[in-house]
């Protein structure tokens, strides 16, 4: 138990569906992150939120839409995805000054 | 730009033997370096970090890492490997070019460690 919870753990969706991934952290951290992990590729940072404000968006397609309503919750809204978006999506949180990230177990997304 | 490299995609070790997983880094200024482990179908777990101080850093599960500034390396080591150590290992560096609370980590491509009985 890392203190970062992601739901759902597994998601299968069609290209026309709309779904959301949810992340919740119970660590009192003030920064949250979405990473994408594809097979045989390095971890890709997608979004960074600090104090509920988006501070980085690494050229992620608009079919991925993040939302951070408060410092404990982070969402990734998914719309009209492509099969190449199938991957493990990892949420993480951290507290400023340490740089150490705490990861959730990930949401395994399959796009048909 | 900050970066890390893990030159080996896979490392094979016999149980009971010492193991080393290599990492080199490229940063401007003093590096903040990390090691993470990922077991199958799980998220990443923090093992250890180097910020400053002693070059030999001890972490979880008996792992340690040695910071070598002259060689710009931060290799992960364990004196005696266990079958249960088999997993994917990531080296990471904190990106100090972005000023935000919490910072962000840049990860290497990962090294698959396989420990055989």
PDB file of C-alpha atoms in Angstrom:
ATOM      1  CA  UNK A   1       0.000   0.000   0.000  1.00  0.00           C
ATOM      2  CA  UNK A   2       1.705   3.166  -1.227  1.00  0.00           C
ATOM      3  CA  UNK A   3      -0.971   5.676  -0.244  1.00  0.00           C
ATOM      4  CA  UNK A   4      -1.858   6.288  -3.884  1.00  0.00           C
ATOM      5  CA  UNK A   5      -4.944   4.500  -5.178  1.00  0.00           C
ATOM      6  CA  UNK A   6      -5.891   4.181  -8.825  1.00  0.00           C
ATOM      7  CA  UNK A   7      -9.207   2.999 -10.256  1.00  0.00           C
ATOM      8  CA  UNK A   8     -10.072   1.116 -12.285  1.00  0.00           C
ATOM      9  CA  UNK A   9      -7.132  -1.281 -12.380  1.00  0.00           C
ATOM     10  CA  UNK A  10      -8.201  -2.554 -15.789  1.00  0.00           C
ATOM     11  CA  UNK A  11     -10.237  -0.839 -18.492  1.00  0.00           C
ATOM     12  CA  UNK A  12     -11.230  -1.952 -21.967  1.00  0.00           C
ATOM     13  CA  UNK A  13     -12.830   0.626 -24.202  1.00  0.00           C
ATOM     14  CA  UNK A  14     -13.765   1.203 -27.810  1.00  0.00           C
ATOM     15  CA  UNK A  15     -12.412   4.108 -29.789  1.00  0.00           C
ATOM     16  CA  UNK A  16     -15.671   6.028 -29.498  1.00  0.00           C
ATOM     17  CA  UNK A  17     -16.129   5.602 -25.750  1.00  0.00           C
ATOM     18  CA  UNK A  18     -15.606   8.181 -23.032  1.00  0.00           C
ATOM     19  CA  UNK A  19     -14.091   6.970 -19.791  1.00  0.00           C
ATOM     20  CA  UNK A  20     -12.103   8.354 -16.886  1.00  0.00           C
ATOM     21  CA  UNK A  21      -9.219   7.144 -14.769  1.00  0.00           C
ATOM     22  CA  UNK A  22      -9.167   8.178 -11.141  1.00  0.00           C
ATOM     23  CA  UNK A  23      -6.293   8.670  -8.741  1.00  0.00           C
ATOM     24  CA  UNK A  24      -6.458   9.492  -5.049  1.00  0.00           C
ATOM     25  CA  UNK A  25      -3.561  10.092  -2.692  1.00  0.00           C
ATOM     26  CA  UNK A  26      -3.744   9.903   1.100  1.00  0.00           C
ATOM     27  CA  UNK A  27      -0.252  11.244   1.772  1.00  0.00           C
ATOM     28  CA  UNK A  28      -0.909  14.977   2.047  1.00  0.00           C
ATOM     29  CA  UNK A  29       1.271  15.666  -0.976  1.00  0.00           C
ATOM     30  CA  UNK A  30       0.936  18.812  -3.052  1.00  0.00           C
ATOM     31  CA  UNK A  31       1.949  17.562  -6.500  1.00  0.00           C
ATOM     32  CA  UNK A  32       0.407  14.850  -8.680  1.00  0.00           C
ATOM     33  CA  UNK A  33       1.462  13.299 -11.969  1.00  0.00           C
ATOM     34  CA  UNK A  34       0.236  11.118 -14.820  1.00  0.00           C
ATOM     35  CA  UNK A  35       2.767   8.848 -16.525  1.00  0.00           C
ATOM     36  CA  UNK A  36       2.218   6.526 -19.482  1.00  0.00           C
ATOM     37  CA  UNK A  37       4.072   3.231 -19.627  1.00  0.00           C
ATOM     38  CA  UNK A  38       4.007   1.363 -22.938  1.00  0.00           C
ATOM     39  CA  UNK A  39       5.721  -1.915 -23.675  1.00  0.00           C
ATOM     40  CA  UNK A  40       9.389  -1.522 -24.589  1.00  0.00           C
ATOM     41  CA  UNK A  41       9.269   2.264 -24.137  1.00  0.00           C
ATOM     42  CA  UNK A  42      10.461   4.539 -21.337  1.00  0.00           C
ATOM     43  CA  UNK A  43       8.039   6.028 -18.882  1.00  0.00           C
ATOM     44  CA  UNK A  44       6.470   9.116 -20.453  1.00  0.00           C
ATOM     45  CA  UNK A  45       5.457  12.021 -18.271  1.00  0.00           C
ATOM     46  CA  UNK A  46       2.067  13.301 -19.412  1.00  0.00           C
ATOM     47  CA  UNK A  47       0.896  15.901 -16.920  1.00  0.00           C
ATOM     48  CA  UNK A  48       2.076  17.536 -13.717  1.00  0.00           C
ATOM     49  CA  UNK A  49      -0.148  19.321 -11.233  1.00  0.00           C
ATOM     50  CA  UNK A  50       1.274  21.392  -8.406  1.00  0.00           C
ATOM     51  CA  UNK A  51      -1.107  22.865  -5.855  1.00  0.00           C
ATOM     52  CA  UNK A  52      -3.969  21.895  -8.172  1.00  0.00           C
ATOM     53  CA  UNK A  53      -2.581  23.899 -11.072  1.00  0.00           C
ATOM     54  CA  UNK A  54      -1.305  22.231 -14.203  1.00  0.00           C
ATOM     55  CA  UNK A  55       2.364  23.113 -14.499  1.00  0.00           C
ATOM     56  CA  UNK A  56       3.324  20.829 -17.343  1.00  0.00           C
ATOM     57  CA  UNK A  57       1.690  19.239 -20.346  1.00  0.00           C
ATOM     58  CA  UNK A  58       4.134  17.223 -22.410  1.00  0.00           C
ATOM     59  CA  UNK A  59       2.505  17.625 -25.821  1.00  0.00           C
ATOM     60  CA  UNK A  60      -0.167  15.110 -24.947  1.00  0.00           C
ATOM     61  CA  UNK A  61      -3.010  14.753 -27.513  1.00  0.00           C
ATOM     62  CA  UNK A  62      -6.232  16.483 -26.593  1.00  0.00           C
ATOM     63  CA  UNK A  63      -8.054  13.164 -26.407  1.00  0.00           C
ATOM     64  CA  UNK A  64      -6.437  12.953 -22.949  1.00  0.00           C
ATOM     65  CA  UNK A  65      -7.851  15.556 -20.588  1.00  0.00           C
ATOM     66  CA  UNK A  66      -6.621  15.821 -16.987  1.00  0.00           C
ATOM     67  CA  UNK A  67      -8.528  17.264 -14.076  1.00  0.00           C
ATOM     68  CA  UNK A  68      -7.300  18.027 -10.567  1.00  0.00           C
ATOM     69  CA  UNK A  69     -10.217  19.218  -8.408  1.00  0.00           C
ATOM     70  CA  UNK A  70      -8.151  19.239  -5.208  1.00  0.00           C
ATOM     71  CA  UNK A  71      -4.723  18.213  -3.987  1.00  0.00           C
ATOM     72  CA  UNK A  72      -5.845  14.656  -3.223  1.00  0.00           C
ATOM     73  CA  UNK A  73      -7.568  13.741  -6.471  1.00  0.00           C
ATOM     74  CA  UNK A  74      -6.475  13.523 -10.068  1.00  0.00           C
ATOM     75  CA  UNK A  75      -8.467  12.349 -13.058  1.00  0.00           C
ATOM     76  CA  UNK A  76      -7.578  11.488 -16.631  1.00  0.00           C
ATOM     77  CA  UNK A  77     -10.567  11.806 -18.953  1.00  0.00           C
ATOM     78  CA  UNK A  78     -10.346   9.691 -22.085  1.00  0.00           C
ATOM     79  CA  UNK A  79     -12.219  10.359 -25.331  1.00  0.00           C
ATOM     80  CA  UNK A  80     -11.944   8.869 -28.842  1.00  0.00           C
ATOM     81  CA  UNK A  81      -8.724   7.049 -28.066  1.00  0.00           C
ATOM     82  CA  UNK A  82      -6.643   5.080 -30.536  1.00  0.00           C
ATOM     83  CA  UNK A  83      -5.364   1.498 -30.183  1.00  0.00           C
ATOM     84  CA  UNK A  84      -1.822   2.852 -29.731  1.00  0.00           C
ATOM     85  CA  UNK A  85      -3.032   4.528 -26.526  1.00  0.00           C
ATOM     86  CA  UNK A  86      -3.253   1.099 -24.921  1.00  0.00           C
ATOM     87  CA  UNK A  87      -0.792   1.186 -22.028  1.00  0.00           C
ATOM     88  CA  UNK A  88      -0.381   1.224 -18.282  1.00  0.00           C
ATOM     89  CA  UNK A  89      -1.258   4.650 -16.905  1.00  0.00           C
ATOM     90  CA  UNK A  90       0.491   5.456 -13.661  1.00  0.00           C
ATOM     91  CA  UNK A  91      -0.444   8.142 -11.208  1.00  0.00           C
ATOM     92  CA  UNK A  92       2.077   9.485  -8.717  1.00  0.00           C
ATOM     93  CA  UNK A  93       2.300  12.120  -6.023  1.00  0.00           C
ATOM     94  CA  UNK A  94       5.094  13.938  -4.232  1.00  0.00           C
ATOM     95  CA  UNK A  95       5.773  16.608  -1.671  1.00  0.00           C
ATOM     96  CA  UNK A  96       7.921  19.545  -2.676  1.00  0.00           C
ATOM     97  CA  UNK A  97      11.550  19.434  -1.694  1.00  0.00           C
ATOM     98  CA  UNK A  98      12.007  15.667  -1.822  1.00  0.00           C
ATOM     99  CA  UNK A  99      11.470  14.811  -5.472  1.00  0.00           C
ATOM    100  CA  UNK A 100      10.530  11.293  -4.388  1.00  0.00           C
ATOM    101  CA  UNK A 101       7.442  10.032  -6.178  1.00  0.00           C
ATOM    102  CA  UNK A 102       4.914   7.641  -4.738  1.00  0.00           C
ATOM    103  CA  UNK A 103       3.143   5.625  -7.428  1.00  0.00           C
ATOM    104  CA  UNK A 104      -0.210   3.950  -7.624  1.00  0.00           C
ATOM    105  CA  UNK A 105      -0.587   0.435  -8.985  1.00  0.00           C
ATOM    106  CA  UNK A 106      -1.623   1.744 -12.384  1.00  0.00           C
ATOM    107  CA  UNK A 107      -4.625   1.434 -14.667  1.00  0.00           C
ATOM    108  CA  UNK A 108      -4.154  -0.998 -17.543  1.00  0.00           C
ATOM    109  CA  UNK A 109      -5.982   0.466 -20.528  1.00  0.00           C
ATOM    110  CA  UNK A 110      -6.833  -1.495 -23.662  1.00  0.00           C
ATOM    111  CA  UNK A 111      -8.342   0.349 -26.619  1.00  0.00           C
ATOM    112  CA  UNK A 112     -10.081  -1.847 -29.163  1.00  0.00           C
TER     113      UNK A 112
ATOM    114  CA  UNK B   1      19.011  18.678 -20.486  1.00  0.00           C
ATOM    115  CA  UNK B   2      18.790  16.201 -17.661  1.00  0.00           C
ATOM    116  CA  UNK B   3      18.887  12.539 -18.651  1.00  0.00           C
ATOM    117  CA  UNK B   4      19.695   9.059 -17.403  1.00  0.00           C
ATOM    118  CA  UNK B   5      20.789   5.982 -19.300  1.00  0.00           C
ATOM    119  CA  UNK B   6      20.571   2.341 -18.351  1.00  0.00           C
ATOM    120  CA  UNK B   7      22.898   0.576 -20.769  1.00  0.00           C
ATOM    121  CA  UNK B   8      21.576  -2.931 -20.145  1.00  0.00           C
ATOM    122  CA  UNK B   9      18.085  -4.043 -21.124  1.00  0.00           C
ATOM    123  CA  UNK B  10      18.513  -7.228 -19.106  1.00  0.00           C
ATOM    124  CA  UNK B  11      20.751  -8.521 -16.339  1.00  0.00           C
ATOM    125  CA  UNK B  12      20.894 -12.205 -15.409  1.00  0.00           C
ATOM    126  CA  UNK B  13      22.263 -13.288 -12.049  1.00  0.00           C
ATOM    127  CA  UNK B  14      22.367 -16.549 -10.131  1.00  0.00           C
ATOM    128  CA  UNK B  15      20.766 -16.529  -6.694  1.00  0.00           C
ATOM    129  CA  UNK B  16      23.282 -15.748  -3.975  1.00  0.00           C
ATOM    130  CA  UNK B  17      25.619 -13.866  -6.307  1.00  0.00           C
ATOM    131  CA  UNK B  18      26.135 -10.111  -6.152  1.00  0.00           C
ATOM    132  CA  UNK B  19      24.179  -8.027  -8.622  1.00  0.00           C
ATOM    133  CA  UNK B  20      24.773  -4.669 -10.268  1.00  0.00           C
ATOM    134  CA  UNK B  21      22.336  -2.681 -12.368  1.00  0.00           C
ATOM    135  CA  UNK B  22      24.027   0.198 -14.147  1.00  0.00           C
ATOM    136  CA  UNK B  23      22.920   3.797 -14.510  1.00  0.00           C
ATOM    137  CA  UNK B  24      24.687   6.864 -15.842  1.00  0.00           C
ATOM    138  CA  UNK B  25      23.370  10.389 -15.723  1.00  0.00           C
ATOM    139  CA  UNK B  26      23.768  13.739 -17.386  1.00  0.00           C
ATOM    140  CA  UNK B  27      22.744  16.828 -15.441  1.00  0.00           C
ATOM    141  CA  UNK B  28      23.700  20.435 -15.042  1.00  0.00           C
ATOM    142  CA  UNK B  29      24.499  21.076 -11.419  1.00  0.00           C
ATOM    143  CA  UNK B  30      24.192  18.614  -8.557  1.00  0.00           C
ATOM    144  CA  UNK B  31      22.102  15.556  -9.355  1.00  0.00           C
ATOM    145  CA  UNK B  32      19.190  14.191  -7.391  1.00  0.00           C
ATOM    146  CA  UNK B  33      19.168  10.478  -8.280  1.00  0.00           C
ATOM    147  CA  UNK B  34      16.677   7.716  -7.584  1.00  0.00           C
ATOM    148  CA  UNK B  35      16.112   4.002  -8.062  1.00  0.00           C
ATOM    149  CA  UNK B  36      12.689   2.421  -8.413  1.00  0.00           C
ATOM    150  CA  UNK B  37      11.572  -1.196  -8.816  1.00  0.00           C
ATOM    151  CA  UNK B  38       8.514  -2.467 -10.655  1.00  0.00           C
ATOM    152  CA  UNK B  39       7.114  -5.948 -10.156  1.00  0.00           C
ATOM    153  CA  UNK B  40       4.817  -7.429 -12.838  1.00  0.00           C
ATOM    154  CA  UNK B  41       1.458  -5.660 -13.130  1.00  0.00           C
ATOM    155  CA  UNK B  42       2.341  -3.269 -10.322  1.00  0.00           C
ATOM    156  CA  UNK B  43       3.296   0.381  -9.984  1.00  0.00           C
ATOM    157  CA  UNK B  44       6.806   1.616  -9.272  1.00  0.00           C
ATOM    158  CA  UNK B  45       8.185   1.350  -5.752  1.00  0.00           C
ATOM    159  CA  UNK B  46      10.849   3.663  -4.399  1.00  0.00           C
ATOM    160  CA  UNK B  47      14.112   1.927  -3.432  1.00  0.00           C
ATOM    161  CA  UNK B  48      16.564   4.694  -2.588  1.00  0.00           C
ATOM    162  CA  UNK B  49      17.778   8.172  -3.451  1.00  0.00           C
ATOM    163  CA  UNK B  50      20.911  10.281  -3.471  1.00  0.00           C
ATOM    164  CA  UNK B  51      20.617  13.974  -2.719  1.00  0.00           C
ATOM    165  CA  UNK B  52      23.871  14.815  -0.985  1.00  0.00           C
ATOM    166  CA  UNK B  53      26.292  13.355   1.545  1.00  0.00           C
ATOM    167  CA  UNK B  54      27.709   9.839   1.653  1.00  0.00           C
ATOM    168  CA  UNK B  55      28.304   8.395  -1.808  1.00  0.00           C
ATOM    169  CA  UNK B  56      27.014   4.980  -0.725  1.00  0.00           C
ATOM    170  CA  UNK B  57      23.271   5.072  -0.241  1.00  0.00           C
ATOM    171  CA  UNK B  58      21.387   2.234   1.426  1.00  0.00           C
ATOM    172  CA  UNK B  59      17.793   1.507   0.554  1.00  0.00           C
ATOM    173  CA  UNK B  60      14.974  -0.991   0.807  1.00  0.00           C
ATOM    174  CA  UNK B  61      15.252  -4.802   0.499  1.00  0.00           C
ATOM    175  CA  UNK B  62      19.030  -4.782   1.033  1.00  0.00           C
ATOM    176  CA  UNK B  63      19.794  -2.681  -2.034  1.00  0.00           C
ATOM    177  CA  UNK B  64      22.397   0.053  -2.123  1.00  0.00           C
ATOM    178  CA  UNK B  65      23.714   2.413  -4.757  1.00  0.00           C
ATOM    179  CA  UNK B  66      27.016   4.143  -5.211  1.00  0.00           C
ATOM    180  CA  UNK B  67      27.171   7.700  -6.481  1.00  0.00           C
ATOM    181  CA  UNK B  68      30.303   8.344  -8.528  1.00  0.00           C
ATOM    182  CA  UNK B  69      30.616  11.935  -9.630  1.00  0.00           C
ATOM    183  CA  UNK B  70      33.707  11.475 -11.798  1.00  0.00           C
ATOM    184  CA  UNK B  71      32.059   8.678 -13.765  1.00  0.00           C
ATOM    185  CA  UNK B  72      28.584  10.246 -13.598  1.00  0.00           C
ATOM    186  CA  UNK B  73      27.209   6.907 -12.476  1.00  0.00           C
ATOM    187  CA  UNK B  74      24.725   5.691  -9.894  1.00  0.00           C
ATOM    188  CA  UNK B  75      24.829   1.901 -10.063  1.00  0.00           C
ATOM    189  CA  UNK B  76      22.426  -0.199  -8.031  1.00  0.00           C
ATOM    190  CA  UNK B  77      23.950  -3.101  -6.100  1.00  0.00           C
ATOM    191  CA  UNK B  78      23.074  -5.951  -3.806  1.00  0.00           C
ATOM    192  CA  UNK B  79      25.624  -8.317  -2.222  1.00  0.00           C
ATOM    193  CA  UNK B  80      23.478 -11.450  -2.543  1.00  0.00           C
ATOM    194  CA  UNK B  81      20.619 -11.676  -5.045  1.00  0.00           C
ATOM    195  CA  UNK B  82      17.299 -13.370  -4.342  1.00  0.00           C
ATOM    196  CA  UNK B  83      14.898 -14.907  -6.842  1.00  0.00           C
ATOM    197  CA  UNK B  84      12.302 -12.465  -5.503  1.00  0.00           C
ATOM    198  CA  UNK B  85      14.485  -9.555  -6.674  1.00  0.00           C
ATOM    199  CA  UNK B  86      13.514 -10.390 -10.262  1.00  0.00           C
ATOM    200  CA  UNK B  87      11.760  -7.280 -11.552  1.00  0.00           C
ATOM    201  CA  UNK B  88      12.145  -4.178 -13.705  1.00  0.00           C
ATOM    202  CA  UNK B  89      14.458  -1.523 -12.275  1.00  0.00           C
ATOM    203  CA  UNK B  90      14.386   2.158 -13.175  1.00  0.00           C
ATOM    204  CA  UNK B  91      16.965   4.813 -12.528  1.00  0.00           C
ATOM    205  CA  UNK B  92      15.701   8.413 -12.440  1.00  0.00           C
ATOM    206  CA  UNK B  93      17.005  11.951 -12.095  1.00  0.00           C
ATOM    207  CA  UNK B  94      15.103  14.937 -10.831  1.00  0.00           C
ATOM    208  CA  UNK B  95      14.642  17.618 -13.457  1.00  0.00           C
ATOM    209  CA  UNK B  96      15.873  20.800 -11.823  1.00  0.00           C
ATOM    210  CA  UNK B  97      15.224  22.941 -14.864  1.00  0.00           C
ATOM    211  CA  UNK B  98      11.572  23.111 -14.007  1.00  0.00           C
ATOM    212  CA  UNK B  99      10.744  25.142 -10.953  1.00  0.00           C
ATOM    213  CA  UNK B 100       7.670  23.710  -9.419  1.00  0.00           C
ATOM    214  CA  UNK B 101       6.865  22.212  -6.112  1.00  0.00           C
ATOM    215  CA  UNK B 102       7.628  18.520  -6.070  1.00  0.00           C
ATOM    216  CA  UNK B 103       9.730  18.582  -9.205  1.00  0.00           C
ATOM    217  CA  UNK B 104       9.522  15.903 -11.861  1.00  0.00           C
ATOM    218  CA  UNK B 105      11.564  12.779 -12.442  1.00  0.00           C
ATOM    219  CA  UNK B 106      13.094  11.694 -15.728  1.00  0.00           C
ATOM    220  CA  UNK B 107      13.353   7.921 -15.961  1.00  0.00           C
ATOM    221  CA  UNK B 108      15.748   5.624 -17.748  1.00  0.00           C
ATOM    222  CA  UNK B 109      14.374   2.937 -20.034  1.00  0.00           C
ATOM    223  CA  UNK B 110      14.535   0.271 -17.350  1.00  0.00           C
ATOM    224  CA  UNK B 111      16.589  -2.884 -16.802  1.00  0.00           C
ATOM    225  CA  UNK B 112      14.973  -6.285 -16.451  1.00  0.00           C
ATOM    226  CA  UNK B 113      16.695  -8.208 -13.654  1.00  0.00           C
ATOM    227  CA  UNK B 114      16.333 -11.974 -13.696  1.00  0.00           C
ATOM    228  CA  UNK B 115      17.628 -13.981 -10.746  1.00  0.00           C
ATOM    229  CA  UNK B 116      17.726 -17.745 -11.287  1.00  0.00           C
ATOM    230  CA  UNK B 117      17.829 -20.346  -8.495  1.00  0.00           C
TER     231      UNK B 117
END
